[in-house]
Coordinates of C-alpha atoms in Angstrom, one line a residue:
M1 CA -44.3 10.2 -4.7
E2 CA -42.9 9.2 -1.4
P3 CA -40.5 6.2 -1.5
T4 CA -41.8 2.9 -0.1
Y5 CA -38.3 2.3 1.3
V6 CA -35.0 4.1 1.2
L7 CA -32.0 1.9 1.4
S8 CA -29.3 3.2 3.7
D9 CA -25.8 3.4 2.1
A10 CA -24.8 0.4 4.2
E11 CA -27.8 -1.6 3.0
R12 CA -27.2 -0.6 -0.6
D13 CA -23.5 -1.6 -0.4
R14 CA -24.3 -4.9 1.3
L15 CA -26.8 -5.9 -1.4
A16 CA -24.5 -4.7 -4.2
T17 CA -21.8 -7.0 -2.8
V18 CA -24.2 -10.0 -3.0
L19 CA -25.3 -9.1 -6.5
R20 CA -21.7 -8.7 -7.8
S21 CA -21.2 -12.4 -7.0
V22 CA -23.5 -13.4 -9.9
A23 CA -21.0 -14.5 -12.5
K24 CA -23.5 -15.2 -15.4
H25 CA -24.1 -12.9 -18.3
P26 CA -27.8 -11.6 -18.6
Y27 CA -27.5 -10.8 -22.3
E28 CA -25.7 -14.0 -23.4
D29 CA -27.6 -16.6 -21.3
Y30 CA -30.5 -15.2 -19.4
E31 CA -31.7 -18.5 -18.1
A32 CA -28.3 -19.2 -16.4
F33 CA -28.3 -15.6 -15.1
S34 CA -31.8 -16.0 -13.6
R35 CA -30.9 -19.3 -12.0
A36 CA -27.7 -17.8 -10.4
V37 CA -29.8 -15.0 -8.9
G38 CA -32.3 -17.6 -7.6
D39 CA -29.4 -19.4 -6.0
L40 CA -28.7 -16.3 -3.9
V41 CA -32.2 -16.6 -2.5
A42 CA -32.0 -20.3 -2.0
R43 CA -28.7 -20.0 -0.1
G44 CA -30.1 -17.3 2.2
E45 CA -27.6 -14.7 1.0
V46 CA -30.1 -11.9 0.3
P47 CA -30.2 -9.5 3.2
G48 CA -33.4 -9.8 5.2
F49 CA -34.4 -6.2 4.9
F50 CA -34.8 -6.6 1.1
T51 CA -36.8 -9.8 1.3
E52 CA -39.1 -8.0 3.8
V53 CA -39.5 -4.9 1.5
C54 CA -40.4 -7.2 -1.5
A55 CA -42.9 -9.1 0.6
R56 CA -44.5 -5.8 1.6
I57 CA -44.8 -4.8 -2.1
R58 CA -46.3 -8.2 -3.0
A59 CA -48.8 -7.9 -0.2
D60 CA -49.8 -4.4 -1.3
R61 CA -50.4 -5.7 -4.8
D62 CA -52.4 -8.7 -3.6
S63 CA -54.6 -6.6 -1.3
G64 CA -55.1 -3.8 -3.8
A65 CA -53.5 -1.3 -1.4
S66 CA -51.2 0.0 -4.1
D67 CA -49.9 -0.9 -7.6
A68 CA -47.1 1.7 -7.6
H69 CA -44.0 1.6 -5.4
V70 CA -40.6 3.4 -5.2
L71 CA -37.4 2.1 -3.7
R72 CA -34.6 4.7 -3.4
N73 CA -30.8 4.4 -3.2
C74 CA -30.8 1.0 -4.9
P75 CA -27.5 -0.8 -5.9
L76 CA -26.0 0.1 -9.3
D77 CA -22.9 -0.8 -11.2
E78 CA -19.8 1.1 -10.1
E79 CA -19.3 2.3 -13.7
I80 CA -22.3 3.5 -15.7
P81 CA -21.3 4.0 -19.3
V82 CA -22.4 7.0 -21.4
L83 CA -24.4 5.5 -24.3
D84 CA -24.1 6.3 -28.0
L85 CA -27.7 7.5 -28.8
D86 CA -27.4 6.4 -32.4
D87 CA -27.4 2.7 -31.3
P88 CA -27.5 2.6 -27.5
V89 CA -28.3 -1.1 -27.3
A90 CA -25.2 -2.2 -29.2
D91 CA -23.2 0.4 -27.3
K92 CA -24.4 -0.9 -24.0
H93 CA -23.5 -4.5 -24.9
A94 CA -20.0 -3.3 -25.9
K95 CA -19.3 -1.1 -22.9
K96 CA -21.2 -2.6 -19.9
K97 CA -19.1 -5.3 -18.3
T98 CA -20.8 -5.6 -14.9
F99 CA -24.5 -6.4 -14.3
V100 CA -25.4 -5.3 -10.8
G101 CA -28.5 -3.3 -12.1
E102 CA -29.7 -6.3 -14.0
A103 CA -29.2 -8.7 -11.1
F104 CA -31.1 -6.2 -8.8
L105 CA -34.0 -6.2 -11.2
E106 CA -34.0 -10.0 -11.5
L107 CA -33.8 -10.4 -7.8
F108 CA -36.7 -8.0 -7.3
A109 CA -38.8 -9.8 -9.8
Q110 CA -38.2 -13.2 -8.2
L111 CA -38.9 -12.0 -4.7
V112 CA -42.2 -10.3 -5.7
E113 CA -43.0 -13.5 -7.7
T114 CA -43.5 -11.8 -11.1
P115 CA -41.7 -13.7 -13.9
L116 CA -40.0 -11.5 -16.4
L117 CA -40.8 -11.6 -20.1
S118 CA -39.1 -10.3 -23.2
Y119 CA -40.1 -9.8 -26.8
A120 CA -38.3 -11.8 -29.4
T121 CA -38.3 -9.1 -32.0
R122 CA -37.1 -6.3 -29.7
F123 CA -33.6 -5.6 -28.5
N124 CA -32.3 -9.1 -29.4
G125 CA -34.9 -10.6 -27.1
D126 CA -33.2 -9.1 -24.1
F127 CA -35.0 -9.3 -20.7
F128 CA -33.4 -6.0 -19.6
T129 CA -34.1 -3.1 -22.0
D130 CA -33.3 0.6 -22.0
V131 CA -35.5 3.6 -21.9
V132 CA -33.3 6.1 -23.6
A133 CA -33.6 8.7 -26.3
I134 CA -32.6 7.0 -29.5
N135 CA -31.6 9.7 -32.0
R136 CA -33.7 8.5 -34.9
Y137 CA -36.9 8.6 -32.8
S138 CA -36.5 12.2 -31.5
G139 CA -39.8 13.9 -31.1
M140 CA -41.9 10.8 -31.8
Q141 CA -44.5 9.1 -29.5
T142 CA -42.4 6.2 -28.4
G143 CA -40.6 5.4 -25.1
F144 CA -37.3 5.5 -27.0
S145 CA -37.6 9.2 -27.8
D146 CA -36.8 12.5 -26.0
S147 CA -40.5 13.5 -26.1
E148 CA -43.2 13.5 -23.5
L149 CA -45.6 10.5 -23.6
V150 CA -49.3 10.6 -23.3
Y151 CA -51.1 8.3 -20.8
H152 CA -50.8 4.7 -22.1
N153 CA -49.9 1.2 -21.2
D154 CA -46.8 -0.3 -22.9
R155 CA -47.4 -2.2 -26.1
T156 CA -51.1 -1.3 -26.2
A157 CA -51.6 -2.7 -29.7
H158 CA -49.8 -6.0 -29.0
P159 CA -51.7 -9.1 -27.9
V160 CA -49.3 -9.8 -25.0
R161 CA -48.7 -7.0 -22.6
A162 CA -46.8 -7.0 -19.4
D163 CA -48.7 -6.8 -16.1
F164 CA -45.9 -4.8 -14.3
I165 CA -43.1 -2.6 -15.4
S166 CA -40.0 -1.8 -13.4
L167 CA -37.7 1.2 -14.1
L168 CA -34.3 1.5 -12.5
G169 CA -32.6 4.9 -12.8
M170 CA -29.1 4.4 -14.2
N171 CA -28.4 8.0 -15.2
C172 CA -31.0 10.6 -14.3
P173 CA -29.5 14.2 -14.4
D174 CA -30.2 16.2 -11.3
G175 CA -30.8 19.5 -13.1
D176 CA -33.7 18.3 -15.3
Y177 CA -37.2 17.4 -14.0
I178 CA -38.8 14.5 -15.9
Y179 CA -41.7 12.7 -14.2
T180 CA -43.4 9.4 -14.7
G181 CA -47.1 9.8 -14.2
F182 CA -49.4 6.9 -13.0
V183 CA -53.1 6.6 -12.7
D184 CA -54.6 3.5 -11.1
G185 CA -57.3 1.7 -13.1
R186 CA -59.5 1.6 -10.1
D187 CA -59.5 5.4 -10.0
L188 CA -60.4 5.6 -13.6
L189 CA -63.2 3.1 -13.1
A190 CA -64.7 5.2 -10.3
H191 CA -65.4 8.0 -12.8
L192 CA -67.1 5.8 -15.4
S193 CA -70.8 5.0 -15.5
E194 CA -72.1 1.4 -15.8
E195 CA -73.1 2.0 -19.4
D196 CA -69.6 3.5 -20.2
R197 CA -68.0 0.5 -18.6
R198 CA -70.2 -1.9 -20.6
Q199 CA -69.3 -0.2 -23.9
L200 CA -65.6 -0.1 -23.1
R201 CA -65.7 -3.9 -22.4
Q202 CA -66.8 -4.5 -26.0
A203 CA -64.3 -5.3 -28.8
Q204 CA -65.0 -2.1 -30.7
F205 CA -61.7 -0.2 -30.5
V206 CA -58.4 -0.2 -32.4
T207 CA -54.9 1.1 -31.6
P208 CA -52.1 1.7 -34.2
F209 CA -48.7 0.1 -33.5
D210 CA -46.0 2.5 -32.4
V211 CA -43.2 3.5 -34.7
F212 CA -40.6 1.4 -32.9
S213 CA -42.7 -1.7 -33.3
R214 CA -43.4 -1.0 -37.0
D215 CA -39.6 -0.5 -37.6
N216 CA -39.0 -4.0 -36.1
N217 CA -41.9 -5.7 -38.0
K218 CA -43.1 -4.1 -41.2
D219 CA -46.3 -6.2 -41.1
L220 CA -47.6 -4.4 -38.0
T221 CA -50.0 -1.5 -38.7
V222 CA -53.1 -1.5 -36.5
S223 CA -54.2 -3.8 -33.7
E224 CA -57.0 -6.3 -33.9
V225 CA -60.4 -4.9 -32.7
H226 CA -60.2 -5.0 -28.9
P227 CA -61.9 -3.8 -25.8
I228 CA -60.4 -1.0 -23.7
L229 CA -61.6 -2.3 -20.3
E230 CA -60.7 -5.8 -19.3
N231 CA -60.7 -7.9 -16.1
H232 CA -61.9 -5.7 -13.2
H233 CA -59.9 -2.5 -14.0
S234 CA -57.3 -3.3 -16.7
F235 CA -57.2 -0.6 -19.4
R236 CA -55.9 -1.2 -22.9
Y237 CA -55.5 2.4 -24.1
L238 CA -53.1 4.8 -25.7
D239 CA -54.3 8.4 -25.4
T240 CA -54.8 10.3 -28.7
C241 CA -54.3 7.0 -30.6
T242 CA -56.8 4.4 -29.5
T243 CA -60.0 5.1 -31.3
A244 CA -63.4 3.5 -32.0
A245 CA -63.1 0.9 -34.8
P246 CA -64.6 1.6 -38.2
G247 CA -68.3 0.9 -38.0
A248 CA -68.4 1.1 -34.2
P249 CA -71.7 2.6 -32.8
E250 CA -71.9 6.1 -31.5
S251 CA -72.1 4.6 -28.0
A252 CA -68.5 3.4 -28.3
K253 CA -67.4 6.9 -29.2
D254 CA -69.3 8.3 -26.3
A255 CA -67.7 5.8 -23.9
L256 CA -64.3 6.8 -25.3
L257 CA -65.0 10.5 -24.5
A258 CA -66.1 9.4 -21.1
L259 CA -62.8 7.7 -20.5
K260 CA -60.9 10.8 -21.6
N261 CA -63.0 12.8 -19.0
A262 CA -62.3 10.2 -16.4
M263 CA -58.5 10.6 -17.0
V264 CA -58.8 14.3 -16.2
R265 CA -60.8 13.7 -13.0
A266 CA -59.0 10.7 -11.6
D267 CA -56.3 11.0 -8.9
K268 CA -52.8 10.7 -10.3
T269 CA -49.4 9.9 -8.9
R270 CA -46.2 11.4 -10.4
H271 CA -42.7 10.4 -9.6
R272 CA -39.4 11.9 -10.7
I273 CA -37.0 8.9 -11.1
R274 CA -33.6 9.7 -9.7
T275 CA -30.4 7.8 -10.2
G276 CA -30.7 4.7 -8.0
D277 CA -34.5 4.8 -7.8
L278 CA -36.6 1.8 -8.7
F279 CA -40.2 2.8 -9.8
T280 CA -42.4 -0.3 -10.3
F281 CA -46.1 -0.1 -11.3
A282 CA -48.9 -1.8 -13.0
N283 CA -48.9 -1.7 -16.8
Q284 CA -52.4 -3.0 -17.5
D285 CA -54.2 -2.1 -14.3
G286 CA -53.3 1.5 -14.8
L287 CA -51.9 4.0 -17.3
H288 CA -48.6 5.9 -17.2
S289 CA -47.0 8.9 -18.9
R290 CA -43.8 10.9 -19.3
D291 CA -44.0 14.5 -18.3
K292 CA -41.1 16.9 -19.0
M293 CA -41.7 19.5 -16.2
E294 CA -38.5 21.5 -16.4
I295 CA -35.6 20.9 -18.8
N296 CA -32.7 23.1 -18.2
D297 CA -30.2 21.4 -20.5
P298 CA -31.8 19.5 -23.3
A299 CA -28.6 17.7 -24.3
R300 CA -28.1 16.5 -20.8
A301 CA -31.7 15.4 -20.4
R302 CA -31.4 13.3 -23.5
R303 CA -28.8 11.2 -21.6
R304 CA -31.4 10.0 -19.2
W305 CA -31.2 6.2 -19.0
L306 CA -33.6 3.8 -17.3
L307 CA -33.1 0.1 -17.2
K308 CA -36.4 -1.6 -17.7
T309 CA -38.1 -5.0 -17.2
Y310 CA -41.5 -6.3 -18.2
A311 CA -43.1 -8.9 -15.9
F312 CA -46.2 -11.1 -15.7
R313 CA -48.5 -10.8 -12.7
D314 CA -47.6 -14.3 -11.5
A315 CA -46.6 -17.8 -12.7
A316 CA -50.2 -18.5 -13.7
A317 CA -50.3 -15.5 -16.0
A318 CA -47.1 -16.5 -17.6
E319 CA -48.5 -20.0 -18.2
Q320 CA -51.4 -18.4 -20.2
H321 CA -48.8 -17.4 -22.8
A322 CA -46.8 -20.6 -22.8
D323 CA -47.7 -21.2 -26.4
R324 CA -45.9 -18.0 -27.4
W325 CA -42.6 -19.0 -25.8
L326 CA -39.7 -19.5 -28.2
D327 CA -36.8 -21.8 -27.8
G328 CA -37.9 -22.9 -24.4
V329 CA -36.9 -19.6 -22.9
R330 CA -39.1 -18.6 -19.9
G331 CA -41.3 -15.7 -20.6
R332 CA -40.0 -14.8 -24.1
V333 CA -42.9 -14.0 -26.5
G334 CA -43.3 -13.1 -30.1
D335 CA -44.6 -9.8 -31.4

């Protein structure tokens, strides 16, 4: 996938200097950190090129021109720690003393007007999480493994799902080729008949919770019965896992097969996230995957680290889940 914008080294360094001025700690006091980043915008300290790029992305999303964008050569922390894969979250908190990557993601979210959210039972409720291969999940179908991932949207089984996901490449080895695939929901819709769409809009499907969610909450097993197709082209689907609910009619199973066929036929985008890349895309209005195209050093590939944020579509979408907020923290939801 061609980048939407490639920062020059001078632009990257200028923006990094601005972001380093944020003195608040994103993992100890997210609200203060978010306000400090917002103050940069209010004081006019954000370079004009970046506000223009974010305005372009916001316009693309609003118009339907594109729901997937790449920015290249983005600012990162000067020192990127090597994480202990037994417990990378605790290790990051112990080793990472600067937060340029986090400030960049927060600034991007504010400029494209997509409020961040976090999950209270995941990663201590952090708003900035890590896509990294945790040892105990090796080979499993979870984003926190070293495996490929089928087409899905994040947290399919959960009642609250992000509208957008942003991934910032912190450590992406050059010699290994791991791609993030994306298929736009509109392209899927184009390959489905009216009857298939009608069936997919019915609450007659279920999705099991992923292993990481079950480890954090033993009460989670299988989702409530849910539709697959929502809004105009939002798909709630985890390939190979989402199935017709017990007792669902044959027409539901036929529609599920039609969706699988549509996934084969639909146009797809693939992007190899490099160190310093930001890949941002729709979580609900599309599906994404992880494809290991060429791994030349498995141990090195397992060190791949992406810093990740979840975001609502806009402030109005965040308001819909206001009853799930905890402790007055903006965007923090339960399971």
